[in-house]
Amino acid sequence: NPNPEDLKMLKEISKAVKENNADIGFGFDGDGDRVGVIDNNGDEIFSDKIGLLIARNLSTSHQKSKFVVDVKSTGLYVNDVILNKNKCETIYWKTGHSHIKRKVHNEKALAGFEKSGHFFFNQPLGYGYDDCINSAIQVCHLLDNQDKRMSEIIKDLPQTFQSPTMAPFCKDEEKYQVVEGLVDQIEKIKKEKIKIDGQEIKEILTINGIRFSFEDGSWGLIRASSNKPSLVIVTESPTSNERKIKIFHFIDDLLKKTGRVGDYDQKI
């Protein structure tokens, strides 16, 4: 089944964009509820950043709106200049399209964005469900309203260094217990003010696994996959690619010590 999060699929779309001199490339999954985006230069843009660009575009005409994003998503939403200027609120919530869909409905949010490419739009933009065609249309509206190429629009966002979503094997009957143990370890590291790559953990979010953030805005995520025998790992840093990788190595070392985590589907 086509996966808009998979780097191999995105690279194939990138190739087609370059060969056809296209303005943008879209990748849809098999049942039509997820979208991936490639810019005019053939560079992949992770769906959480596409969501932020759409939210920025919508916030101008829908001030004081709420947006829901999953815990795998970029930390840029929190301090975004345009969203804050337009008095919009971002709510981080559990990964999983059913969780995001429900939260968007309950919060009466204008839209919800999941890093896997599930986007949800409430009235007047949609009916609250994830539709890849509607999502692609919102990206086209973004291009039209900004009157810029996608490669120019993405440069308006502060640079961050993001990992892809990585999924190391972990048995279904063990994955939640493994994550609980890691939550305890990381909470202890924060409490004892132990530094990771020279920085203390500033904040911890445990609504869905554990997302831990540092003083410079870098963060890492460990959670159990809801539908596969695996964990889900994501890291991001606004500082450097090296720092992103060091946070991953910190997580990877913790996973290895459990003795219950196997090979990754993809790795940085």
XYZ file of C-alpha atoms in Angstrom:
268
model
C 0.000 0.000 0.000
C 1.500 3.423 -0.907
C 2.752 5.273 2.183
C 3.185 9.083 1.950
C 5.535 8.927 4.974
C 7.923 6.481 3.321
C 11.091 8.127 1.999
C 11.312 5.715 -0.943
C 7.854 6.736 -2.163
C 8.644 10.420 -1.714
C 11.858 10.042 -3.719
C 9.933 8.481 -6.602
C 7.521 11.435 -6.607
C 10.523 13.769 -6.451
C 11.926 12.131 -9.563
C 8.613 12.631 -11.397
C 8.412 16.303 -10.327
C 11.872 16.987 -11.743
C 11.258 15.055 -14.964
C 8.011 16.952 -15.632
C 9.123 20.355 -14.315
C 6.049 20.279 -12.054
C 5.065 22.986 -9.571
C 4.274 20.428 -6.874
C 3.964 16.695 -6.328
C 1.320 14.885 -4.269
C 1.482 11.323 -2.988
C -1.690 9.599 -1.772
C -2.123 6.366 0.136
C -4.250 3.481 -1.117
C -7.519 4.410 0.573
C -7.264 8.137 -0.120
C -7.050 9.612 3.359
C -3.371 10.669 3.525
C -1.195 13.010 1.494
C 2.531 13.608 1.056
C 3.986 16.703 -0.629
C 7.054 17.335 -2.799
C 8.022 20.901 -3.702
C 8.936 22.222 -7.150
C 12.624 21.431 -6.573
C 11.817 17.808 -5.832
C 12.422 18.139 -2.092
C 10.128 16.277 0.281
C 8.310 18.316 2.937
C 7.139 16.389 5.975
C 3.381 16.563 6.462
C 3.553 18.292 9.847
C 5.252 21.287 8.212
C 2.708 21.256 5.383
C 0.055 21.353 8.111
C 1.739 24.378 9.691
C 1.847 26.185 6.335
C -1.861 25.465 5.793
C -2.660 26.607 9.357
C -0.750 29.848 8.762
C -2.643 30.442 5.530
C -6.024 29.734 7.145
C -5.321 31.785 10.276
C -5.376 35.049 8.329
C -9.076 34.658 7.496
C -9.966 32.479 10.516
C -8.456 34.282 13.483
C -8.694 32.786 16.993
C -9.008 29.296 15.500
C -7.824 26.092 17.124
C -5.584 23.573 15.388
C -4.919 20.040 16.624
C -1.637 18.277 15.817
C -0.263 14.909 16.897
C 2.729 14.459 19.208
C 4.953 13.423 16.284
C 4.617 16.897 14.781
C 7.162 19.712 14.646
C 7.582 21.982 17.649
C 7.314 25.046 15.400
C 3.546 25.333 15.977
C 4.044 26.451 19.581
C 5.880 29.715 18.948
C 4.817 30.395 15.372
C 4.761 34.146 14.760
C 1.793 34.141 12.358
C -0.400 31.791 14.419
C 0.313 33.808 17.554
C -0.344 37.090 15.729
C -3.737 35.754 14.632
C -4.450 34.519 18.189
C -4.684 30.872 17.185
C -4.185 27.960 19.571
C -2.341 24.717 18.843
C -3.217 21.577 20.799
C -0.827 18.603 20.758
C -2.706 15.328 21.018
C -2.430 11.561 20.686
C -1.177 10.124 17.407
C -3.777 8.158 15.470
C -6.301 9.455 12.973
C -9.265 8.486 15.170
C -7.780 10.405 18.129
C -7.084 13.522 16.063
C -10.486 13.372 14.354
C -12.269 13.131 17.711
C -10.183 15.916 19.259
C -10.817 18.221 16.282
C -14.550 17.584 16.714
C -14.578 17.979 20.510
C -12.484 21.161 20.475
C -14.422 22.584 17.510
C -11.026 23.133 15.890
C -10.777 24.479 12.361
C -8.368 21.741 11.318
C -6.205 18.893 12.556
C -2.908 17.664 11.156
C -1.175 14.352 11.745
C 2.436 13.813 10.670
C 1.420 10.625 8.867
C -0.495 12.816 6.379
C -4.042 12.572 7.798
C -5.510 16.101 7.629
C -8.962 16.995 8.984
C -10.964 20.117 8.154
C -14.141 21.293 9.846
C -16.737 23.631 8.347
C -16.502 25.749 6.295
C -13.546 23.823 4.854
C -14.760 20.245 5.187
C -16.817 17.762 7.164
C -14.295 16.669 9.771
C -12.856 13.588 8.088
C -9.509 12.904 6.428
C -9.678 13.304 2.654
C -6.425 13.463 0.682
C -8.025 15.366 -2.211
C -9.354 18.098 0.083
C -5.924 18.237 1.734
C -4.243 18.676 -1.658
C -6.765 21.403 -2.525
C -5.825 23.270 0.666
C -2.171 23.099 -0.406
C -3.176 24.512 -3.807
C -5.065 27.335 -2.065
C -1.893 28.012 -0.088
C 0.141 28.303 -3.300
C -2.483 30.553 -4.881
C -2.855 32.850 -1.870
C 0.865 33.214 -1.298
C 1.637 33.612 -5.005
C 4.971 31.880 -4.440
C 6.490 28.551 -5.335
C 6.414 25.904 -2.612
C 10.208 25.989 -2.284
C 9.910 29.698 -1.418
C 6.990 29.249 0.985
C 8.744 26.553 3.019
C 11.709 28.915 3.498
C 9.381 31.241 5.426
C 9.400 28.692 8.262
C 12.330 28.674 10.690
C 14.707 25.876 9.771
C 14.556 22.689 11.791
C 16.246 19.346 11.333
C 13.692 16.526 11.467
C 14.028 12.790 11.444
C 11.606 10.648 9.490
C 9.186 8.553 11.529
C 11.186 5.486 12.563
C 9.637 2.213 13.730
C 11.875 -0.298 15.544
C 10.310 -3.729 16.057
C 8.797 -4.463 19.456
C 6.325 -7.248 20.211
C 2.697 -6.208 20.627
C 2.530 -7.850 24.038
C 5.640 -5.966 25.217
C 5.601 -2.549 23.515
C 3.449 -0.672 26.039
C 5.413 -2.057 28.967
C 8.670 -1.067 27.254
C 7.413 2.495 26.749
C 6.251 2.735 30.379
C 9.748 1.795 31.511
C 11.300 4.410 29.241
C 8.890 7.069 30.531
C 10.081 6.327 34.078
C 13.733 6.548 33.024
C 13.354 9.853 31.194
C 11.288 11.390 34.001
C 14.102 10.409 36.385
C 16.689 12.008 34.080
C 14.655 15.236 34.100
C 14.177 15.169 37.866
C 17.894 14.649 38.474
C 18.754 17.366 35.925
C 21.053 15.070 33.977
C 22.196 16.755 30.772
C 21.797 15.166 27.349
C 24.284 16.622 24.861
C 24.845 19.528 27.236
C 21.200 20.389 27.921
C 18.641 19.479 30.555
C 15.181 18.221 29.671
C 12.845 21.195 30.053
C 9.393 19.686 29.497
C 7.761 16.267 29.258
C 4.445 15.400 27.586
C 3.009 11.947 28.307
C -0.412 11.936 26.630
C 0.888 9.370 24.121
C 4.167 7.722 25.065
C 6.691 10.395 25.994
C 7.741 13.556 24.194
C 10.624 15.310 25.934
C 11.820 18.801 25.005
C 15.042 20.692 25.679
C 15.872 24.333 26.326
C 16.772 24.995 22.678
C 13.459 23.592 21.374
C 14.885 20.217 20.346
C 12.771 17.204 21.252
C 12.430 13.446 20.995
C 9.424 11.130 20.979
C 9.014 7.495 21.990
C 5.610 5.845 21.747
C 4.072 2.473 21.009
C 2.533 2.022 17.569
C -1.222 1.568 17.826
C -1.475 -0.848 14.895
C 1.901 -2.562 14.420
C 4.364 -4.533 16.565
C 6.750 -1.609 16.822
C 7.637 1.577 18.618
C 7.574 5.019 16.993
C 10.625 7.274 17.238
C 10.917 10.891 16.050
C 13.506 13.583 16.798
C 13.776 17.243 15.787
C 16.186 20.083 16.468
C 16.107 23.754 15.433
C 19.826 23.920 16.234
C 21.601 21.410 13.985
C 21.340 18.092 12.204
C 24.045 16.796 14.536
C 21.913 17.567 17.596
C 18.930 15.793 16.037
C 21.118 12.716 15.549
C 22.524 12.895 19.096
C 18.994 12.886 20.536
C 18.246 9.839 18.395
C 21.398 8.109 19.698
C 20.261 8.857 23.264
C 16.897 7.210 22.523
C 18.502 4.329 20.645
C 20.822 3.581 23.575
C 17.824 3.432 25.929
C 16.033 1.055 23.548
C 19.042 -1.250 23.224
C 19.331 -1.538 26.997
C 15.782 -2.909 27.223
C 16.801 -5.983 25.229
C 13.286 -6.088 23.757
C 13.572 -3.810 20.734
C 14.613 -5.053 17.293
C 15.466 -3.666 13.872
C 14.193 -0.351 12.497
C 12.164 0.018 9.312
C 14.330 3.074 8.516
C 17.010 4.868 10.458
C 19.053 8.094 10.488
